[in-house]
Short mmCIF file of C-alpha atoms and ligand atoms in Angstrom, two decimals:
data_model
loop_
_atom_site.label_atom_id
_atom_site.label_comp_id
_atom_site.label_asym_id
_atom_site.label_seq_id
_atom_site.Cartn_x
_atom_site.Cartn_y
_atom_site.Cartn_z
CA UNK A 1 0.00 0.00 0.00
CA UNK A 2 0.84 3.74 -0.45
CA UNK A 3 0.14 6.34 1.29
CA UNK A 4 0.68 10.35 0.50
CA UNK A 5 2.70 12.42 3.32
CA UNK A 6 2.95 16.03 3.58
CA UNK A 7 6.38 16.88 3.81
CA UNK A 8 6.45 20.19 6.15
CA UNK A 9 9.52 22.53 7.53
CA UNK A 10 9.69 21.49 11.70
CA UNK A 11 10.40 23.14 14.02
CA UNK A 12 13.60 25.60 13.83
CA UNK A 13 14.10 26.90 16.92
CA UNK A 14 11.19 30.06 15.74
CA UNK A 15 13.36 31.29 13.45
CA UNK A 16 10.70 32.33 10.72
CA UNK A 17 11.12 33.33 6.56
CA UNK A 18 14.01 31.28 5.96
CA UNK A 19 14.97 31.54 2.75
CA UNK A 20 14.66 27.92 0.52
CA UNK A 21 18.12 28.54 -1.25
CA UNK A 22 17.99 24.65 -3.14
CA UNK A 23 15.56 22.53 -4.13
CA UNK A 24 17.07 19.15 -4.52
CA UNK A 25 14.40 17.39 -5.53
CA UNK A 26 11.92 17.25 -8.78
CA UNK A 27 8.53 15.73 -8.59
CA UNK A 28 9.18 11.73 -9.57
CA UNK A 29 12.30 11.58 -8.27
CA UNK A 30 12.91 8.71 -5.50
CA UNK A 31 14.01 10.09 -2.42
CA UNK A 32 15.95 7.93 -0.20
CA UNK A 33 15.73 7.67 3.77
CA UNK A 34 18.08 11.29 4.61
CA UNK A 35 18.52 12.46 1.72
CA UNK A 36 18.28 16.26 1.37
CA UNK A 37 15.31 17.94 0.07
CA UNK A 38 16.22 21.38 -0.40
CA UNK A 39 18.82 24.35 1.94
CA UNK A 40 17.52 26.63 3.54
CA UNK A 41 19.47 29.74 4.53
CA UNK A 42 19.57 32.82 6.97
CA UNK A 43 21.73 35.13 7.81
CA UNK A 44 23.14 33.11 9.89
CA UNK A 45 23.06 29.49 8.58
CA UNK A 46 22.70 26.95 6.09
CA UNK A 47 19.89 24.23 6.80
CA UNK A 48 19.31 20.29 5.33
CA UNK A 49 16.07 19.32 4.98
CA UNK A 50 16.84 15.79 5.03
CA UNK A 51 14.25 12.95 4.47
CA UNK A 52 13.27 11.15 7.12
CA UNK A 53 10.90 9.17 5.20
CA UNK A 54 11.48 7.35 1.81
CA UNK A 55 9.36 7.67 -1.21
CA UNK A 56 8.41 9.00 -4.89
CA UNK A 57 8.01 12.88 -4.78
CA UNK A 58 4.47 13.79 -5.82
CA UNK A 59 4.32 17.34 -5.57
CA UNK A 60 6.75 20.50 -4.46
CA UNK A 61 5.33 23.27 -2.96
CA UNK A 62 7.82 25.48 -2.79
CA UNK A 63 10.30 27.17 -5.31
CA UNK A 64 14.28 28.36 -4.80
CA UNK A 65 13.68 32.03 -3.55
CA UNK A 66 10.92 31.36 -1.10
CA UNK A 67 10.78 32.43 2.33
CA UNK A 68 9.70 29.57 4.97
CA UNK A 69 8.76 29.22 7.93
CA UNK A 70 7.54 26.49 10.39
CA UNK A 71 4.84 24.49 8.83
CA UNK A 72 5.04 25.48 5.63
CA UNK A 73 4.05 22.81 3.31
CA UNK A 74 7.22 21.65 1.55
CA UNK A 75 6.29 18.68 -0.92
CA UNK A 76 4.33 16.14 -1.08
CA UNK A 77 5.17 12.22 -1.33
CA UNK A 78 4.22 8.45 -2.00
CA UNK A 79 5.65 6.32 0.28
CA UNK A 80 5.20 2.26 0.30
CA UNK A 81 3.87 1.47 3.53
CA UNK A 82 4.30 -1.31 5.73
CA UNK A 83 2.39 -2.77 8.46
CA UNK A 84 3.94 -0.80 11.30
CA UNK A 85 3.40 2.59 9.56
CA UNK A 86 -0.09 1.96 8.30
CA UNK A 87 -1.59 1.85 11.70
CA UNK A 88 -0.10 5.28 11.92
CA UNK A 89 -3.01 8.02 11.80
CA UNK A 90 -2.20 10.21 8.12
CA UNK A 91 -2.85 13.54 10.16
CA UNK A 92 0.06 12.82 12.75
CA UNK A 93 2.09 11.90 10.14
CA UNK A 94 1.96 14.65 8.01
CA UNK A 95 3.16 16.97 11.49
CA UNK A 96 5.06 15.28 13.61
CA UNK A 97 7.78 16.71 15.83
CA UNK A 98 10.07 13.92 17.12
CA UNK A 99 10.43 11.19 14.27
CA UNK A 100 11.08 7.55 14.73
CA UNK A 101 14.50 8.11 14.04
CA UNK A 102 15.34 12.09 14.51
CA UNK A 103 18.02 13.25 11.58
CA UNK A 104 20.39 15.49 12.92
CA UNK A 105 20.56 19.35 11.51
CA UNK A 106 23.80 19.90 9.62
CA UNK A 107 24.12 23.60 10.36
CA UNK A 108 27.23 25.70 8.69
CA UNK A 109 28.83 28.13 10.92
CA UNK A 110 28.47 30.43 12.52
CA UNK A 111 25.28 29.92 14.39
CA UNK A 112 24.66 30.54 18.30
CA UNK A 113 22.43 27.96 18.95
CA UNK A 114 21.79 24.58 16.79
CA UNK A 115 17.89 24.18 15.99
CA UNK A 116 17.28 20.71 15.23
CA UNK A 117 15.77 20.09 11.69
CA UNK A 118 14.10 17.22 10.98
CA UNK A 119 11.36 16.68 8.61
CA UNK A 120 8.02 16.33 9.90
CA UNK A 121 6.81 12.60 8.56
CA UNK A 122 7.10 9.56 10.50
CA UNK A 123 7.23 6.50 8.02
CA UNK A 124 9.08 3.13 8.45
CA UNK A 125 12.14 3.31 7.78
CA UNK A 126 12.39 2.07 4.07
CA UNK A 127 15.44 0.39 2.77
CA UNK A 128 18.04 2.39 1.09
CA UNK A 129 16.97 2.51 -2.73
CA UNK A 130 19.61 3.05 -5.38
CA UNK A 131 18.39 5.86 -7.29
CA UNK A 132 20.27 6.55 -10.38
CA UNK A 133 20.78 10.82 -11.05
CA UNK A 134 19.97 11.71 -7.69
CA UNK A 135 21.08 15.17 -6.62
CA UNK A 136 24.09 15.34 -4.95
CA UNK A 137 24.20 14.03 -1.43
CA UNK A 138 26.26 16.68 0.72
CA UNK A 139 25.70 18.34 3.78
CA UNK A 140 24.82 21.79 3.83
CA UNK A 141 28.48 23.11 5.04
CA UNK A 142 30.15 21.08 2.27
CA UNK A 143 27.49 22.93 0.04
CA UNK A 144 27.94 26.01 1.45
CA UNK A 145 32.02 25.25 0.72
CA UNK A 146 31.13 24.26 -2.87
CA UNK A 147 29.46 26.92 -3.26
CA UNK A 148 32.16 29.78 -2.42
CA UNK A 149 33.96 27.99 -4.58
CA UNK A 150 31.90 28.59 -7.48
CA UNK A 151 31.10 24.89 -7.87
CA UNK A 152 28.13 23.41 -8.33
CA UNK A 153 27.23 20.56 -6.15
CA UNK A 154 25.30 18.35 -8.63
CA UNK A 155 27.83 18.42 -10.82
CA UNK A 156 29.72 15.73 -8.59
CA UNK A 157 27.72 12.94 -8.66
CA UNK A 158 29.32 10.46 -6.45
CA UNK A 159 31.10 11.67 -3.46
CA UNK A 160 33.76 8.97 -1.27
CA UNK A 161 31.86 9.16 2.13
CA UNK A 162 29.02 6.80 3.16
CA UNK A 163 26.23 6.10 0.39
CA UNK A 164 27.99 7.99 -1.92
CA UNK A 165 28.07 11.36 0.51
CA UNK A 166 30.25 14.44 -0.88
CA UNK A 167 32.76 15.38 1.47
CA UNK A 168 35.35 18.26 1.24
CA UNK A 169 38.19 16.08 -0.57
CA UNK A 170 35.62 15.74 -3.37
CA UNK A 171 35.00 19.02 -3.99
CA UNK A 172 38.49 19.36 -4.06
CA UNK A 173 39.65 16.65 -6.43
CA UNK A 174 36.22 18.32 -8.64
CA UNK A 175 38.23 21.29 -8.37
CA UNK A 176 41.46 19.89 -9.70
CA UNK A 177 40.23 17.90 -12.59
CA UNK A 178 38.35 20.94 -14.08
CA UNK A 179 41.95 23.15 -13.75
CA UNK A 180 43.90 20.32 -15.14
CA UNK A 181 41.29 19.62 -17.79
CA UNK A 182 41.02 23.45 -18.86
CA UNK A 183 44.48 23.89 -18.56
CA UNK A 184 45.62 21.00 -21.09
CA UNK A 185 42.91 22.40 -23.34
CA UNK A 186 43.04 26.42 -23.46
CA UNK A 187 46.70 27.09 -21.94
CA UNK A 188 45.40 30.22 -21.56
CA UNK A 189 47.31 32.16 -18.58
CA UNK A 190 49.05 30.49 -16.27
CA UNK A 191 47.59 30.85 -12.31
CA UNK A 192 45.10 33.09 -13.80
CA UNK A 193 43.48 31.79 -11.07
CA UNK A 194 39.60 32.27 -12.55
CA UNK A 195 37.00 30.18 -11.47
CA UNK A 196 35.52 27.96 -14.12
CA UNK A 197 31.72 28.69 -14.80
CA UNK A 198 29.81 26.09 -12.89
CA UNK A 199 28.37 23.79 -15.04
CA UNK A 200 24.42 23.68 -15.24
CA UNK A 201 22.32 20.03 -15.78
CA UNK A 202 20.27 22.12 -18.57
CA UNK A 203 18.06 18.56 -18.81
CA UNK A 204 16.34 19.85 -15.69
CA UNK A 205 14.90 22.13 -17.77
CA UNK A 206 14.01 20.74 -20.66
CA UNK A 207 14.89 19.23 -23.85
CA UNK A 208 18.56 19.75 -24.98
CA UNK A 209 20.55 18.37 -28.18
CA UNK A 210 24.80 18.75 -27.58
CA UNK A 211 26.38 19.64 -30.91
CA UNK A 212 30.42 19.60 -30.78
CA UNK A 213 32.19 22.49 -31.54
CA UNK A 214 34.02 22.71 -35.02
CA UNK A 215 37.83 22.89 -34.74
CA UNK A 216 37.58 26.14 -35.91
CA UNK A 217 35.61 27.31 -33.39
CA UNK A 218 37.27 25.60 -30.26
CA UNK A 219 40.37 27.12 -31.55
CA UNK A 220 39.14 30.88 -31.99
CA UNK A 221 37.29 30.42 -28.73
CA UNK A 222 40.57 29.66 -26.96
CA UNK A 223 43.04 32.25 -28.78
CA UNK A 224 39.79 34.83 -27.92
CA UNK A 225 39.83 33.96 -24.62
CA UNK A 226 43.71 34.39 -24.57
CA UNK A 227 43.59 37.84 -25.69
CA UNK A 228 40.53 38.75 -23.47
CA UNK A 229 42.40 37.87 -20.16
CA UNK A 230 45.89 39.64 -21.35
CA UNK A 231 44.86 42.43 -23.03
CA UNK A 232 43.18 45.86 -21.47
CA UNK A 233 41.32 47.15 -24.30
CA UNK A 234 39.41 50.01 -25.05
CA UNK A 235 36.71 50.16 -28.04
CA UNK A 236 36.12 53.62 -29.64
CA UNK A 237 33.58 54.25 -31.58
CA UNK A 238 32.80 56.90 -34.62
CA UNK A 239 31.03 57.31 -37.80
CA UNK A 240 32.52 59.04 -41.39
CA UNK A 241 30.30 60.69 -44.19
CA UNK A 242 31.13 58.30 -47.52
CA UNK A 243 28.34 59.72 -49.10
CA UNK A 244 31.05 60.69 -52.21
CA UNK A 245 32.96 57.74 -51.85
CA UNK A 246 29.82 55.97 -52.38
CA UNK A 247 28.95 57.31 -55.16
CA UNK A 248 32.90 56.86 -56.91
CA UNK A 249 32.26 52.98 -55.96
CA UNK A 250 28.91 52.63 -57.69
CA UNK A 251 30.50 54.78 -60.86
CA UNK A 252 33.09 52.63 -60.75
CA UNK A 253 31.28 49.46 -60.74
CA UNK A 254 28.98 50.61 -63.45
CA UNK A 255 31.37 51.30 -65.93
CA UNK A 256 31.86 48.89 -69.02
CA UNK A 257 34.27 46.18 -69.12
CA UNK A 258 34.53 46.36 -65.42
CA UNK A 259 34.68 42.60 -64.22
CA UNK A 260 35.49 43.17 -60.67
CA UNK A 261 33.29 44.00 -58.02
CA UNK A 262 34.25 46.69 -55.47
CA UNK A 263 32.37 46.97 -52.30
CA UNK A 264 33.13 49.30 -49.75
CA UNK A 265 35.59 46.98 -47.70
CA UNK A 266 37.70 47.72 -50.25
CA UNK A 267 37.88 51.43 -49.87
CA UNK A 268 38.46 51.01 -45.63
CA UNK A 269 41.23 48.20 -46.56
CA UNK A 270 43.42 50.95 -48.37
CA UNK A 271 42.21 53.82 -46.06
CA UNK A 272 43.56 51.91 -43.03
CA UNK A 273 46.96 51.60 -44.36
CA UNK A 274 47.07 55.26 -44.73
CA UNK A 275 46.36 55.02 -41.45
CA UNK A 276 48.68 52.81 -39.99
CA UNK A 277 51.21 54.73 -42.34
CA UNK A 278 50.80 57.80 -40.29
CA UNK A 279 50.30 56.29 -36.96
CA UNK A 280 53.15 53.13 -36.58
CA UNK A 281 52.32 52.35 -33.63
CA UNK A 282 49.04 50.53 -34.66
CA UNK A 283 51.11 48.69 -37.22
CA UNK A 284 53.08 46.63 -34.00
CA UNK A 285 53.03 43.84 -32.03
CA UNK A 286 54.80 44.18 -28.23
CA UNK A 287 57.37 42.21 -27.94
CA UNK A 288 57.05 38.94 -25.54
CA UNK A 289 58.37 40.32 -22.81
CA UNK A 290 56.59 43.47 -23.19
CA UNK A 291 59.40 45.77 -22.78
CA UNK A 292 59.43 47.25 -26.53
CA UNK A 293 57.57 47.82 -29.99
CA UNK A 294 58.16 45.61 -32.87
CA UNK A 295 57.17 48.55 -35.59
CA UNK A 296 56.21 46.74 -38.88
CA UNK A 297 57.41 48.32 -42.36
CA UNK A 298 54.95 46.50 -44.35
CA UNK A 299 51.01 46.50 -44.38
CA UNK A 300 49.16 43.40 -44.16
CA UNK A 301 45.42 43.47 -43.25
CA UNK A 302 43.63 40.33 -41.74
CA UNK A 303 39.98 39.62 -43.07
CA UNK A 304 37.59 38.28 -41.24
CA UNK A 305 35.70 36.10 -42.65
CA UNK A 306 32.25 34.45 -41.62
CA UNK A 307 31.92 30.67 -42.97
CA UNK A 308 29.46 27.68 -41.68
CA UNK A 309 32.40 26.43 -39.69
CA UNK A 310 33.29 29.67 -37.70
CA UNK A 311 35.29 32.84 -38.15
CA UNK A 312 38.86 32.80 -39.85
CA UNK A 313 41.16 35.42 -40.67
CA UNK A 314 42.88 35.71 -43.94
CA UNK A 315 45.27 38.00 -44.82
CA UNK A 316 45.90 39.87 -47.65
CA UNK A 317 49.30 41.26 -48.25
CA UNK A 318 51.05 44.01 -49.24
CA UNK A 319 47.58 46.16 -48.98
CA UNK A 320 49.70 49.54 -49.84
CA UNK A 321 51.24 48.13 -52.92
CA UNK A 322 47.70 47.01 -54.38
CA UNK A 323 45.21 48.69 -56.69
CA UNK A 324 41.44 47.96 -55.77
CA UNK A 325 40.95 45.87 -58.64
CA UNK A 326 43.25 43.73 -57.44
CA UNK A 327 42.62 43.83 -54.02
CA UNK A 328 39.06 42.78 -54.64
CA UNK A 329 40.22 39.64 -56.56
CA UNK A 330 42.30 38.46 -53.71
CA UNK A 331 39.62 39.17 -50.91
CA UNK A 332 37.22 36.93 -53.13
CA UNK A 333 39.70 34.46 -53.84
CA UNK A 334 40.65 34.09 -49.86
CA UNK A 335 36.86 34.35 -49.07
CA UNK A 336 36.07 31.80 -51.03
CA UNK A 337 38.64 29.56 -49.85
CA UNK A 338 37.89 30.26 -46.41
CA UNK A 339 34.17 29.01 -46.87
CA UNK A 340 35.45 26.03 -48.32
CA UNK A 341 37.53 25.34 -45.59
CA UNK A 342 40.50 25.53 -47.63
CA UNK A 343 43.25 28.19 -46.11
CA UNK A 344 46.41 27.24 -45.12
CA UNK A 345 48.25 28.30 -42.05
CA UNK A 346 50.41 30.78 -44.50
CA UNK A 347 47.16 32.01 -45.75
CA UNK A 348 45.93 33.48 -42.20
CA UNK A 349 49.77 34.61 -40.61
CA UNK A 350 51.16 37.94 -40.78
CA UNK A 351 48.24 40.31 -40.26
CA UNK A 352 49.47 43.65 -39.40
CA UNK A 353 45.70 44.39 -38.47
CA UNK A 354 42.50 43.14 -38.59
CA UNK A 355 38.97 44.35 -39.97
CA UNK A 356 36.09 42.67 -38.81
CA UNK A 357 32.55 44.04 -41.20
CA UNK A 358 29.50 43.05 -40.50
CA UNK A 359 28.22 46.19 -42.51
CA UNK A 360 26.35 43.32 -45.38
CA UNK A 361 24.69 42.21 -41.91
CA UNK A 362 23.61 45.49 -40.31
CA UNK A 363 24.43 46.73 -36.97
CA UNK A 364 25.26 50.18 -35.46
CA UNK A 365 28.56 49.48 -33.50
CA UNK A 366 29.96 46.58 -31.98
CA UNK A 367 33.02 45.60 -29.80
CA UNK A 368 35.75 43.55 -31.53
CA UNK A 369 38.49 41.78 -29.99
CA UNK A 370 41.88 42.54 -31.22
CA UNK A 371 43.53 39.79 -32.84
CA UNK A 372 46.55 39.79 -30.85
CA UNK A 373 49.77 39.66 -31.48
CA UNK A 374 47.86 42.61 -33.44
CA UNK A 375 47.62 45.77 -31.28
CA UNK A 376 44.16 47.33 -33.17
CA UNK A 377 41.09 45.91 -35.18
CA UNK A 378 39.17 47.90 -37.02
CA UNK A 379 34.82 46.89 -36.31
CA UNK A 380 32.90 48.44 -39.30
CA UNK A 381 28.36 47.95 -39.49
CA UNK A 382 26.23 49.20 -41.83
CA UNK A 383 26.41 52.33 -43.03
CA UNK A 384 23.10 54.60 -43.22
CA UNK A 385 21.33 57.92 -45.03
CA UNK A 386 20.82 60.59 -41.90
CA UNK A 387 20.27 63.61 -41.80
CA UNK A 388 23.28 65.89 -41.21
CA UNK A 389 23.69 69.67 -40.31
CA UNK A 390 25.63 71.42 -42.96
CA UNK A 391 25.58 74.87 -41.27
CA UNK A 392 22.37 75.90 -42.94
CA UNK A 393 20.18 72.78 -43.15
CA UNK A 394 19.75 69.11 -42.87
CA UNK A 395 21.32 67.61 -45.72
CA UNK A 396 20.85 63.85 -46.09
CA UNK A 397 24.46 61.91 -45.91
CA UNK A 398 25.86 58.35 -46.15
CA UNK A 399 27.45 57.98 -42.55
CA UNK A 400 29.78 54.48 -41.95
CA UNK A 401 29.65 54.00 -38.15
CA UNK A 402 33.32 52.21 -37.37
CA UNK A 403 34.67 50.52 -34.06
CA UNK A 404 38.16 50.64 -33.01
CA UNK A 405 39.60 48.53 -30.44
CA UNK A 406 43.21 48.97 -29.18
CA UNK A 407 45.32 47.40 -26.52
CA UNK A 408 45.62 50.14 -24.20
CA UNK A 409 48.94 48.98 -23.15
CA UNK A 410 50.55 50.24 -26.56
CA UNK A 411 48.22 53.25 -27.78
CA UNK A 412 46.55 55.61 -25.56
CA UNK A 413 42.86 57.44 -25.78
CA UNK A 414 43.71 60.09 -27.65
CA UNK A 415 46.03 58.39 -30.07
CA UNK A 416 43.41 56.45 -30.88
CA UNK A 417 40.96 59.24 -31.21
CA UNK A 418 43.75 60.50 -33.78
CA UNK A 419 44.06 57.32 -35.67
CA UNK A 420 40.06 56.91 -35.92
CA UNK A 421 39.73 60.54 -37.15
CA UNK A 422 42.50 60.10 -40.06
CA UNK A 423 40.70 56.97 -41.19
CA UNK A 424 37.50 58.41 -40.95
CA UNK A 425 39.34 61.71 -43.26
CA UNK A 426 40.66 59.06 -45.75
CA UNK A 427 37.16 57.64 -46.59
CA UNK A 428 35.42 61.08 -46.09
CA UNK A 429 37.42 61.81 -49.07
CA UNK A 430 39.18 59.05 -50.86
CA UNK A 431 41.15 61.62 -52.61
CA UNK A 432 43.41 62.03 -49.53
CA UNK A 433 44.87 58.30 -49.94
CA UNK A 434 47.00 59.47 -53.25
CA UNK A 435 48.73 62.52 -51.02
N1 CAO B 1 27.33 49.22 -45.08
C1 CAO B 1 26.36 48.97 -45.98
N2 CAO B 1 26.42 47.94 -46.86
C2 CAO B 1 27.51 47.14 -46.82
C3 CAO B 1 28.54 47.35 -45.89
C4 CAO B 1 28.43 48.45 -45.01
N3 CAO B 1 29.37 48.73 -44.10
N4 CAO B 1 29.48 46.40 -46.07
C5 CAO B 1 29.04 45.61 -47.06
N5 CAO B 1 27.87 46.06 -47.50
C6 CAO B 1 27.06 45.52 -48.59
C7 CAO B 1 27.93 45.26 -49.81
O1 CAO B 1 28.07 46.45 -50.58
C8 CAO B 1 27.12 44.21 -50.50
O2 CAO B 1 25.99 44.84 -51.12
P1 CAO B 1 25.38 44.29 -52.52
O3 CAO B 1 25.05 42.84 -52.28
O4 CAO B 1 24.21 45.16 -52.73
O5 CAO B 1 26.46 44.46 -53.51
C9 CAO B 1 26.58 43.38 -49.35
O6 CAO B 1 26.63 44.23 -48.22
C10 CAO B 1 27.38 42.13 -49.04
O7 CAO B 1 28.74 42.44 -48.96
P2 CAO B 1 29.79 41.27 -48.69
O8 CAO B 1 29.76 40.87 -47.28
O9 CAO B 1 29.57 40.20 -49.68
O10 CAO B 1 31.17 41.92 -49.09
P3 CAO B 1 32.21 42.70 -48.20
O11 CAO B 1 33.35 42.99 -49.10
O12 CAO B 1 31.61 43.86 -47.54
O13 CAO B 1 32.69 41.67 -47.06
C11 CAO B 1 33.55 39.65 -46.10
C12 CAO B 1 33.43 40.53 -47.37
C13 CAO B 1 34.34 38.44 -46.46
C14 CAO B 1 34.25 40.44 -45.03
C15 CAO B 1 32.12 39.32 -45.60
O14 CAO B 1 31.45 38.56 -46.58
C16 CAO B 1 32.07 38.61 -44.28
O15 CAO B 1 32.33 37.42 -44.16
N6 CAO B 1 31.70 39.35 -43.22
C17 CAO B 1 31.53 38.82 -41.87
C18 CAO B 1 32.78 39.04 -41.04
C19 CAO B 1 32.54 38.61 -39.60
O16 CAO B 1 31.92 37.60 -39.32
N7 CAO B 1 33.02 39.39 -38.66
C20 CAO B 1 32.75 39.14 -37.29
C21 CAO B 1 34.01 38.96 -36.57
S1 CAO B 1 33.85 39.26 -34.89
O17 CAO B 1 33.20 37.92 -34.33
#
């Protein structure tokens, strides 16, 4: 026989609104004879919930957040009776203060005085029941340990103490395997010391599909994260009239016998270099110890490239020593091959800087990561007709918003400011770039 027992919070020494911090249970699961239900917290302390009864959860009553207090209904459950129990009256079992067998609190420090917490069910004492994907069995101060830790209990599923219990040397060995693990995969800095993100059980919540990451990706993700934990970068942001650059393009592109087609990347590609011809200092890389500037005397510019597999970065060379015509062939060519999945190491070394456009997606501004050993990369969205004051009256202009990022450890704020507004003076008026 079954029989349904309200699970409620006992007495706790009149503390009221504790706050239920974990739920450790989801209605179905099979909760074994002290396992914990869900933490509660105050101020002052962590408190188990443990079972005292053992059974199939029916109902919860309460969600993470919720303040508690004594009686509150917590969840509901089936549990198999036996002979013993079933001669117990359902009303005193659903509130009773000492159980059969009392399960003592597991409070964290500091607290001044102990409550006892025990569930408020009397049922027989059931046989332990192996549960497969259980939540984690721990007691609220190895939780609470876990947790400042920035681990997440459940994602150790089998501690070394009794039935499986976490204790501290788990969490620590978790802790170790996830640093050795991250370290042999993203050498990123060493004794960074950053907490990994805990991981999350997303099947609690629903559906999920797990799709591996391309090679591509996993390797952009880790040089990304590289550069995002050793470089201090600052993104500046500005916008340049090409409303007669424009206009050359699509004269350009109209006339006869033209083959190649020029689009406005084209134009930045050769302003930049004017740029980085004026300010050398963009066109470096520190050197690895970080004491000095490796100035570069020639001007290649990275690409980056969108393809189904991830972002790659080709690089054209010799940018100042290339008509447009020509420069457009090679992007195409390198574009092409990078959608195919065909560059070569060679093809993507050397940069000088990168440009990252998502102007043929939209987009007002955006942040983009340099591409060290690169000191700068150049972000550039859509451009758009606005109006703009001429002195007299709203005129309506073509204005190209840009983004430049810059390791702050090699150019300054206003150097950059100076390096932004020469770029955006070679594309106001492309007529600049042949002075
Ligand atoms: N403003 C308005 N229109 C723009 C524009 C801009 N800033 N930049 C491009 N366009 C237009 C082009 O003129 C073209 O228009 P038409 O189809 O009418 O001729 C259209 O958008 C598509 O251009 P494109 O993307 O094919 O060509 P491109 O030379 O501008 O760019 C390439 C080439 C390889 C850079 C681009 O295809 C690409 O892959 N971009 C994505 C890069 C990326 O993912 N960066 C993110 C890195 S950070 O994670």
């Amino acid at each position: 026989m079954t029989s349904s027992i309200e699970i409620k919070v006992p007495d706790i020494g009149g503390v009221a609104d504790v706050q239920i911090i974990e739920l450790l249970i989801q209605v179905g699961d099979t909760v074994t004879l002290e396992q914990s239900l869900a933490v509660m917290e105050t101020d002052k302390a962590s408190m188990d919930l443990p079972a005292s009864a053992a059974g199939v959860v029916q109902a919860i009553h309460v969600k993470v957040g919720d303040k508690v207090s004594e009686g509150s209904l917590i969840a509901t459950i089936t549990a198999e009776e036996t002979s013993a129990a079933s001669s117990v009256d359902k009303t005193a079992v659903a509130v009773v203060a000492a159980p059969a067998k009392p399960v003592e609190p597991e409070i964290v420090a500091p607290v001044a005085t102990p409550q006892p917490v025990v569930i408020s069910v009397v049922t027989p004492a059931s046989e332990t029941i192996s549960v497969p994907d259980t939540p984690a069995h721990a007691s609220p101060a190895i939780r609470h340990y876990a947790r400042e830790l920035g681990v997440d209990i459940n994602t150790i599923k089998l501690g070394t103490g009794r039935k499986g219990r976490i204790l501290k040397e788990d969490v620590v060995a978790h802790i170790k395997k996830i640093v050795t693990t991250t370290q042999s995969a993203a050498p990123i800095s060493q004794g960074s010391g950053i907490p990994a993100i805990p991981a999350v059980d997303f099947t609690k919540f629903g559906a999920v599909e797990t799709l591996p990451l391309s090679k591509i990706k996993r390797l952009t993700g880790q040089h990304l994260g590289r550069v995002w934990l050793n470089l201090p970068m600052v993104t500046y942001h500005d916008e340049t009239d090409i409303t007669e650059m424009e206009a050359f393009r699509v004269a350009l592109n109209s006339e006869k016998g033209n083959e190649v087609k020029l689009t406005g990347l084209l134009f930045i590609m050769k302003a930049l270099v004017a740029a980085l011809q004026k300010f050398p200092t963009f066109n470096s890389s520190l050197s690895p110890e970080g004491d000095s500037l490796i100035l570069k005397k020639f001007f290649n510019i990275g690409i980056a490239v969108d393809t189904p597999n991830g972002l790659v970065v080709p690089v054209i060379r010799d940018v100042d020593k290339k008509g447009l015509a020509q420069l457009a062939i090679e992007l195409a060519e390198k574009s092409a091959k990078a959608r195919k999945g065909e560059l070569t190491p060679a093809d993507m070394q050397g940069g000088c800087m990168t440009i990252s456009s998502l102007g043929g997606i939209g987009g007002t501004a955006f942040t983009p990561i340099v591409n060290a050993p690169e000191v700068a990369i150049l972000g550039v969205t859509r451009a758009a007709m606005k109006p703009v004051w001429n002195g007299k009256e709203f005129v309506p202009r073509l204005l190209l918003p840009l983004d430049l990022t810059y390791d702050h450890r090699v150019i300054d704020g206003a150097e950059g400011a100076r390096f932004m507004a020469a770029l955006c003076t070679y594309l106001n008026d492309v007529r600049r770039l042949l002075l």
